mmCIF file of N, CA and C in Angstrom:
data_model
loop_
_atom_site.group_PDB
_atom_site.id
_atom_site.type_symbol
_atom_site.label_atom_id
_atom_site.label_comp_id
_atom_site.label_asym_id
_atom_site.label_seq_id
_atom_site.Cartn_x
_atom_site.Cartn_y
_atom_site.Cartn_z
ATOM 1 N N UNK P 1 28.124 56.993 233.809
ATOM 2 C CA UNK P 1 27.052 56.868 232.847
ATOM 3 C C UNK P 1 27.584 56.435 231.487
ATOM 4 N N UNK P 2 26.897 55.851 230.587
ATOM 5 C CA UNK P 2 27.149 55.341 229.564
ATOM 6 C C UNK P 2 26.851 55.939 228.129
ATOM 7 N N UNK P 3 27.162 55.701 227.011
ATOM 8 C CA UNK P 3 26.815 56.590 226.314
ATOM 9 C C UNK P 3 25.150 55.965 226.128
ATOM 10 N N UNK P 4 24.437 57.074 225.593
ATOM 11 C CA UNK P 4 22.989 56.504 225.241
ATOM 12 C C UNK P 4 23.004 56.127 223.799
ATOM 13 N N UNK P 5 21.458 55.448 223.623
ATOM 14 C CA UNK P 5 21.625 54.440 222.567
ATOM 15 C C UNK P 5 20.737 55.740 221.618
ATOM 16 N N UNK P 6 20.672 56.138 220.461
ATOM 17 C CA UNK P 6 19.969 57.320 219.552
ATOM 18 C C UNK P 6 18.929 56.181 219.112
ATOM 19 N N UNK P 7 17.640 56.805 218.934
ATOM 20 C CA UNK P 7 16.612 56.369 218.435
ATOM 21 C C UNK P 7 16.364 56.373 217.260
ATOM 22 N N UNK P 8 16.140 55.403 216.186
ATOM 23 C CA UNK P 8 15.854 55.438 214.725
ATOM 24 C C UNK P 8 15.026 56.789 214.309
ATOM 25 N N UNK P 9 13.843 57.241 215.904
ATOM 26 C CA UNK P 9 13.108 58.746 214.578
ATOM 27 C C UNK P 9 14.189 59.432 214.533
ATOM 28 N N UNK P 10 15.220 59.326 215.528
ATOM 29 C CA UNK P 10 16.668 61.033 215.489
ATOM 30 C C UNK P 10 16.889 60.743 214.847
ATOM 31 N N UNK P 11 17.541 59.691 213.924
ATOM 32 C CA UNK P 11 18.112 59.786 213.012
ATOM 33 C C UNK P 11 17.683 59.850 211.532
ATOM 34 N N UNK P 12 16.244 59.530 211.295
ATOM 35 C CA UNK P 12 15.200 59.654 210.671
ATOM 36 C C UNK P 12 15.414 61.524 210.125
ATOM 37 N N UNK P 13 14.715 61.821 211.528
ATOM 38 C CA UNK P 13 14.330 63.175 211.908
ATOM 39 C C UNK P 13 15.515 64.193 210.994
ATOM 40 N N UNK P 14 17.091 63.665 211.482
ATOM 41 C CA UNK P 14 18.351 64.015 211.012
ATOM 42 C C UNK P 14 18.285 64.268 209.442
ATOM 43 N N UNK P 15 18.097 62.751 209.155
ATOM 44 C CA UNK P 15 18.170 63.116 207.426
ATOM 45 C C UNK P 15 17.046 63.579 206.769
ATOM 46 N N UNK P 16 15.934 63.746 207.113
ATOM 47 C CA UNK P 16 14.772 64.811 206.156
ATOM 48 C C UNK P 16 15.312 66.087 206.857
ATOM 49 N N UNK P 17 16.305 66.748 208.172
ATOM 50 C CA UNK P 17 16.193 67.892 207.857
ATOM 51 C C UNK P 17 17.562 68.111 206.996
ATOM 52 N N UNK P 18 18.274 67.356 206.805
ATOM 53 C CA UNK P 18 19.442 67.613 205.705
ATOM 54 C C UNK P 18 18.872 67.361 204.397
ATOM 55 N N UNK P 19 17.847 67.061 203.861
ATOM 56 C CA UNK P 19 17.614 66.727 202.859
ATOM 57 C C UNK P 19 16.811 68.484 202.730
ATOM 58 N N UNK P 20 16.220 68.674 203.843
ATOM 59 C CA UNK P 20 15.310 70.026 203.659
ATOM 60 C C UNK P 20 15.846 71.172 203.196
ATOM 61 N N UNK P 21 17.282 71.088 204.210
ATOM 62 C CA UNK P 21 17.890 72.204 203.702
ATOM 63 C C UNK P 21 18.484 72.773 202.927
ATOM 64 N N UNK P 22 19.248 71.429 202.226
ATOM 65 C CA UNK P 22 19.701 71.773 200.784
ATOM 66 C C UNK P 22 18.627 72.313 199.762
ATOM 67 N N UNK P 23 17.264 71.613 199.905
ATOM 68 C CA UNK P 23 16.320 72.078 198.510
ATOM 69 C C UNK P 23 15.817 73.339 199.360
ATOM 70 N N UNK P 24 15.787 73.775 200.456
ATOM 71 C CA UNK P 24 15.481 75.443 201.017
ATOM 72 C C UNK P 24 16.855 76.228 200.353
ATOM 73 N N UNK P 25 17.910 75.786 200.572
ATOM 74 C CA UNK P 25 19.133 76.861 200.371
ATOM 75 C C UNK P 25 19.078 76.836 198.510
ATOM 76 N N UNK P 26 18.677 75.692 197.966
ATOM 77 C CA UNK P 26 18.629 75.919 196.515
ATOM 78 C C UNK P 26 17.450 76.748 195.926
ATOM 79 N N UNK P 27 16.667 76.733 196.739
ATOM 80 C CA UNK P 27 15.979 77.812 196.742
ATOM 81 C C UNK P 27 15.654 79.264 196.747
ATOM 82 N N UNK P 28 16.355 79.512 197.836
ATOM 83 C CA UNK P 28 16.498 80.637 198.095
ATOM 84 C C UNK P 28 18.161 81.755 197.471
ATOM 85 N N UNK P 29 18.753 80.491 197.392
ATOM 86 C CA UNK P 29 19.866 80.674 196.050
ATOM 87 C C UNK P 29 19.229 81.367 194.659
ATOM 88 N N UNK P 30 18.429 80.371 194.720
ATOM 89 C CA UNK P 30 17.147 80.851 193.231
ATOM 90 C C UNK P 30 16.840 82.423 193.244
ATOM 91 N N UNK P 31 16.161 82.371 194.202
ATOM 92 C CA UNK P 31 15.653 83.758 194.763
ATOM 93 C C UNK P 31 16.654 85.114 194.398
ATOM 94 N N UNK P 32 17.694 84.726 195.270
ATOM 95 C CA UNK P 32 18.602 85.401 195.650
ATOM 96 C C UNK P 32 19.716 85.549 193.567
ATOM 97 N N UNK P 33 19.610 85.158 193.122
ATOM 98 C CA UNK P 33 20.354 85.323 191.786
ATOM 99 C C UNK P 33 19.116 86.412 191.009
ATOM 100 N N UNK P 34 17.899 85.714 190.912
ATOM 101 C CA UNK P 34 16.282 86.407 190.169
ATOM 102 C C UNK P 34 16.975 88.059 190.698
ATOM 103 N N UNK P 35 16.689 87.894 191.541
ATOM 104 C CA UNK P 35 16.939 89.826 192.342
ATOM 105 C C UNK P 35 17.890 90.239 191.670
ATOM 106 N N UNK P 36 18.972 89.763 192.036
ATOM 107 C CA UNK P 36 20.591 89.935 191.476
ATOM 108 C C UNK P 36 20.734 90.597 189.711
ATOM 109 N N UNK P 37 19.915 89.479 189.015
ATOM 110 C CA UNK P 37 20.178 89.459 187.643
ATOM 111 C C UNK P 37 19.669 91.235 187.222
ATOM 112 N N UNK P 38 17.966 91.118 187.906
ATOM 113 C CA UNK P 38 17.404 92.419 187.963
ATOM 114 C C UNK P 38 18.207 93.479 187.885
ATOM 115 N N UNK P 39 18.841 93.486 189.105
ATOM 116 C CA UNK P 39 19.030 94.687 189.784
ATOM 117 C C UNK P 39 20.539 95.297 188.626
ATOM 118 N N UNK P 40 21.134 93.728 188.487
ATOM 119 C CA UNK P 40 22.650 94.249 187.720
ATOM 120 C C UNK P 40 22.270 94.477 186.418
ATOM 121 N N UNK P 41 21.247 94.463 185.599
ATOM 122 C CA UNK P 41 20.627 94.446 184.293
ATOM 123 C C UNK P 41 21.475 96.377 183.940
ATOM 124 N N UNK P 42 22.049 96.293 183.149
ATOM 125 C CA UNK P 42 22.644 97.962 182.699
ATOM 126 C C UNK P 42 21.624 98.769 182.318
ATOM 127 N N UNK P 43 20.514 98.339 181.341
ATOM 128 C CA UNK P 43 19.537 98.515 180.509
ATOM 129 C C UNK P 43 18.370 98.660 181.603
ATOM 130 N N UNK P 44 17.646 100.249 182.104
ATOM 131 C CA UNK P 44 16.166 99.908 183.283
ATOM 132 C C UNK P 44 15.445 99.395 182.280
ATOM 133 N N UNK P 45 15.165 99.200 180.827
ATOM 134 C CA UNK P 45 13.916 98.959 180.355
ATOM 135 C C UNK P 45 14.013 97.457 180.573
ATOM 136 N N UNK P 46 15.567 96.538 180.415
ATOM 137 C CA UNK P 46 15.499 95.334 180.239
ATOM 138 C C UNK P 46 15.057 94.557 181.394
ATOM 139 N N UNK P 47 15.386 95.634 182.362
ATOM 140 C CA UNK P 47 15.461 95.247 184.132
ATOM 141 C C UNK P 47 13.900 94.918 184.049
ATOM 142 N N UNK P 48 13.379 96.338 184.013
ATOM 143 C CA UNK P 48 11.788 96.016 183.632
ATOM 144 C C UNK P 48 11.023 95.014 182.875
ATOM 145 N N UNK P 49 11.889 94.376 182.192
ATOM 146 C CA UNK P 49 11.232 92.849 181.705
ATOM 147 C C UNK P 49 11.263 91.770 181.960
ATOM 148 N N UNK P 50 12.452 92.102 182.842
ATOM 149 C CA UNK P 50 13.022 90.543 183.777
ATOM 150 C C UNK P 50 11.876 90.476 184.959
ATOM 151 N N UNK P 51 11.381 91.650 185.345
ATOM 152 C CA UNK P 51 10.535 91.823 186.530
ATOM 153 C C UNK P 51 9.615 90.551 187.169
ATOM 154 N N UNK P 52 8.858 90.489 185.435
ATOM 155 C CA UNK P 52 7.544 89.299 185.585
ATOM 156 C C UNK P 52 8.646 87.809 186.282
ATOM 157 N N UNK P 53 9.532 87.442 185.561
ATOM 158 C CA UNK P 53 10.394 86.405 185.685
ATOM 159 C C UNK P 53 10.985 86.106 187.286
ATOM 160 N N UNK P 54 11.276 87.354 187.737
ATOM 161 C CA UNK P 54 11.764 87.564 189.245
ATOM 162 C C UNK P 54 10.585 87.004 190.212
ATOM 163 N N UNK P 55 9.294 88.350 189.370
ATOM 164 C CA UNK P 55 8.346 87.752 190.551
ATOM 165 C C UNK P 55 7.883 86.435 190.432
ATOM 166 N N UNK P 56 7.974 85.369 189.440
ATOM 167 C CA UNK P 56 7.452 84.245 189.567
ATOM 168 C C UNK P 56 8.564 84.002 190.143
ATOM 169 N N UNK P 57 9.527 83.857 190.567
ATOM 170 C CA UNK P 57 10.756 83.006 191.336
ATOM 171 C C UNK P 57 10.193 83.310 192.819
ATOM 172 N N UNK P 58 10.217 84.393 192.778
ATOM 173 C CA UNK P 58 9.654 85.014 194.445
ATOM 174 C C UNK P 58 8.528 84.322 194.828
ATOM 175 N N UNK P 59 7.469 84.646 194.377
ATOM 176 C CA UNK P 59 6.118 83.868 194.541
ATOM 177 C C UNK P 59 6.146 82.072 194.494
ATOM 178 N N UNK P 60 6.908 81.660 193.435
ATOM 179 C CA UNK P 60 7.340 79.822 193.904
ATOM 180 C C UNK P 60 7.963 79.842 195.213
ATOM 181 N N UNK P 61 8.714 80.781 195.566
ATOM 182 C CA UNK P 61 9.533 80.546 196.650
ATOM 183 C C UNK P 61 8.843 80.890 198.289
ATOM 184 N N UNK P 62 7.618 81.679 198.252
ATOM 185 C CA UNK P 62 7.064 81.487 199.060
ATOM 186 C C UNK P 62 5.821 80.796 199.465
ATOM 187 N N UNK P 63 5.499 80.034 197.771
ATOM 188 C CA UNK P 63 4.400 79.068 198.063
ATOM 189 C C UNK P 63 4.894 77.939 198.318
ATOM 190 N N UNK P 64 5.756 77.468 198.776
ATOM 191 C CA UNK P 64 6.708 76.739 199.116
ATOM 192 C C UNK P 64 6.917 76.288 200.732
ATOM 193 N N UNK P 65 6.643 77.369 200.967
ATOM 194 C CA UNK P 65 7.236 78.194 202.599
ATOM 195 C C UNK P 65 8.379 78.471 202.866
ATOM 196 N N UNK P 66 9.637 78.449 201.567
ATOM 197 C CA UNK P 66 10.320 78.748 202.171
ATOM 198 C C UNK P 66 10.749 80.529 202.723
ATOM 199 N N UNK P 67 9.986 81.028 202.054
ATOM 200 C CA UNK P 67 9.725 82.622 202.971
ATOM 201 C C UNK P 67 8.282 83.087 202.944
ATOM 202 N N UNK P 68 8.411 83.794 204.085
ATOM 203 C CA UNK P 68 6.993 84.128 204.056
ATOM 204 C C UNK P 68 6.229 84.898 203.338
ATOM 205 N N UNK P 69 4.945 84.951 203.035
ATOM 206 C CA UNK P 69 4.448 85.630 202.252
ATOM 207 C C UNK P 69 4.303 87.214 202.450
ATOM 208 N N UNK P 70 4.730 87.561 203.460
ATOM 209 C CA UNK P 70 5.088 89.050 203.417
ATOM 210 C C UNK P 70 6.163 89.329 202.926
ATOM 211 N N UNK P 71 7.559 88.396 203.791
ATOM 212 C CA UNK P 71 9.163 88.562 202.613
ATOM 213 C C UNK P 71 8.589 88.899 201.273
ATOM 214 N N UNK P 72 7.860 87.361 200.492
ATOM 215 C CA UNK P 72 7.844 87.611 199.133
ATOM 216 C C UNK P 72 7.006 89.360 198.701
ATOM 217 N N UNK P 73 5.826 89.853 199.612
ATOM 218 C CA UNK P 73 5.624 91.343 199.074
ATOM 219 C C UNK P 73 6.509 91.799 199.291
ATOM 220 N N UNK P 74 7.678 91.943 200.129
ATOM 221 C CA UNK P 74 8.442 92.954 200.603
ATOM 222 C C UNK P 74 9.983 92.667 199.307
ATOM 223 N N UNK P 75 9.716 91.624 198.855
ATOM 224 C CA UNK P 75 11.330 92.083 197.995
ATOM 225 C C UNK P 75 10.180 92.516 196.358
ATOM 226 N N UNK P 76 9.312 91.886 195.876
ATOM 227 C CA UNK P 76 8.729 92.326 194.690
ATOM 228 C C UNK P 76 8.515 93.898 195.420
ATOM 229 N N UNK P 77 8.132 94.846 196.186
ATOM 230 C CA UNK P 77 8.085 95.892 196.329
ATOM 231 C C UNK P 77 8.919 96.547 196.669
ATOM 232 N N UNK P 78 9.927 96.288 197.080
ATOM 233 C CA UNK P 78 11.181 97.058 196.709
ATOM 234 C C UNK P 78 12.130 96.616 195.509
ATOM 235 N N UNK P 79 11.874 95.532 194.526
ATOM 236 C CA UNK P 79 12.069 95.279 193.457
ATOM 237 C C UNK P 79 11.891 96.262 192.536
ATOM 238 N N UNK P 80 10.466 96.568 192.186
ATOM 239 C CA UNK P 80 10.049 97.333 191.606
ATOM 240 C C UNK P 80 9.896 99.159 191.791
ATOM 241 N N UNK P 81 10.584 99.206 192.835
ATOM 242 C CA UNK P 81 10.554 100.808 193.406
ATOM 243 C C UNK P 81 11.955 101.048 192.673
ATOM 244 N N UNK P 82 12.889 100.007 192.876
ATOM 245 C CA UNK P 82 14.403 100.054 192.624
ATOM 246 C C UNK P 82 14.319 100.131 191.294
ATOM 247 N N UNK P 83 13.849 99.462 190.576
ATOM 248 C CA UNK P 83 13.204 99.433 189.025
ATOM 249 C C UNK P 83 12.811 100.712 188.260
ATOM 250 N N UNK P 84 11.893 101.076 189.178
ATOM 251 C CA UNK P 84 11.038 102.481 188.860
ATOM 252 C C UNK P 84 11.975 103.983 189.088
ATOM 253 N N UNK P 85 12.766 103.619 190.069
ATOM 254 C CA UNK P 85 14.115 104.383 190.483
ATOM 255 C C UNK P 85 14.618 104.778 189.081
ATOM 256 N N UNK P 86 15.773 103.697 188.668
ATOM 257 C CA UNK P 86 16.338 103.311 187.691
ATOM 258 C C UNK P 86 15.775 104.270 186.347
ATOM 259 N N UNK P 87 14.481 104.233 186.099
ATOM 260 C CA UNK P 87 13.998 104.311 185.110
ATOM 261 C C UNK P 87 13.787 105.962 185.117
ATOM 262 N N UNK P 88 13.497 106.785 186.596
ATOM 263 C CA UNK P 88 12.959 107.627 186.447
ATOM 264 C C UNK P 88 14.674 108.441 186.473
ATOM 265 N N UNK P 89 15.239 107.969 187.345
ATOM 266 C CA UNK P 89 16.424 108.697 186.701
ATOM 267 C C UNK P 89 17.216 108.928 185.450
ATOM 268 N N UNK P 90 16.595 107.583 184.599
ATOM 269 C CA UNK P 90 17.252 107.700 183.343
ATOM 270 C C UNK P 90 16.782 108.655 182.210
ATOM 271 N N UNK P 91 15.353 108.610 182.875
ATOM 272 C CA UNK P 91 14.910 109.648 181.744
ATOM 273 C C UNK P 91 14.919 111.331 182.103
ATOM 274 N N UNK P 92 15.176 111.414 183.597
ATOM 275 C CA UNK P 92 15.580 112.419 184.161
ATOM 276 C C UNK P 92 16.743 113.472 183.416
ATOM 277 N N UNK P 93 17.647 112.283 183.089
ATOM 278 C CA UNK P 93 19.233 112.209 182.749
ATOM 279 C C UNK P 93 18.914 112.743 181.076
ATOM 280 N N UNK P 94 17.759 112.376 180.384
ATOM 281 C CA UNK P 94 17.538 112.356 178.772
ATOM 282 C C UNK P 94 17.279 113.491 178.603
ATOM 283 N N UNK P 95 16.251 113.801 179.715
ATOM 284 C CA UNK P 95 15.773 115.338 178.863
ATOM 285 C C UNK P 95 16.099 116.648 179.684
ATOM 286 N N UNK P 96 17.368 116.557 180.694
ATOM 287 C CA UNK P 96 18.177 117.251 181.430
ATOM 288 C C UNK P 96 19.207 117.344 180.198
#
């Protein structure tokens, strides 16, 4: 047998999904730093202001498709529990 001849859509097909995945992985790179910045913030009140900023990264990122719209509830809600954490221990810590 011989080798076969590839059809212009495969190779078509090939480069929109390499083109896809880089702007999905820059994406979700995005995502993935928003959380990050949050979470490493020293300051819970500052963490708490970055919040709004996170969730618009989250929410672009799943109107997008690149995650689904439950992912995006599921990291803003444990975003903000982790947040609320943070905060309730600190003041725990103040008037202990």
């Amino acid at each position: 047998m011989g080798a076969r001849k590839v059809k212009r859509s495969v190779l078509k097909r090939q480069r929109q999904n390499l083109k896809r995945r880089a702007r999905n992985r820059l994406y979700i790179g995005t995502l993935r730093m928003a959380i990050k910045r949050v979470k490493e913030e020293s300051d819970p009140k500052k963490a708490l202001a970055l919040i709004p900023w996170a969730y618009s990264i989250i929410d672009k990122v799943a109107k997008k498709g690149i995650i689904h719209k439950n992912a995006a509830a599921r990291y803003k809600s444990r975003l903000m529990a982790y947040c609320n954490k943070r905060v309730a221990t600190q003041e725990i810590g103040k008037s202990g």
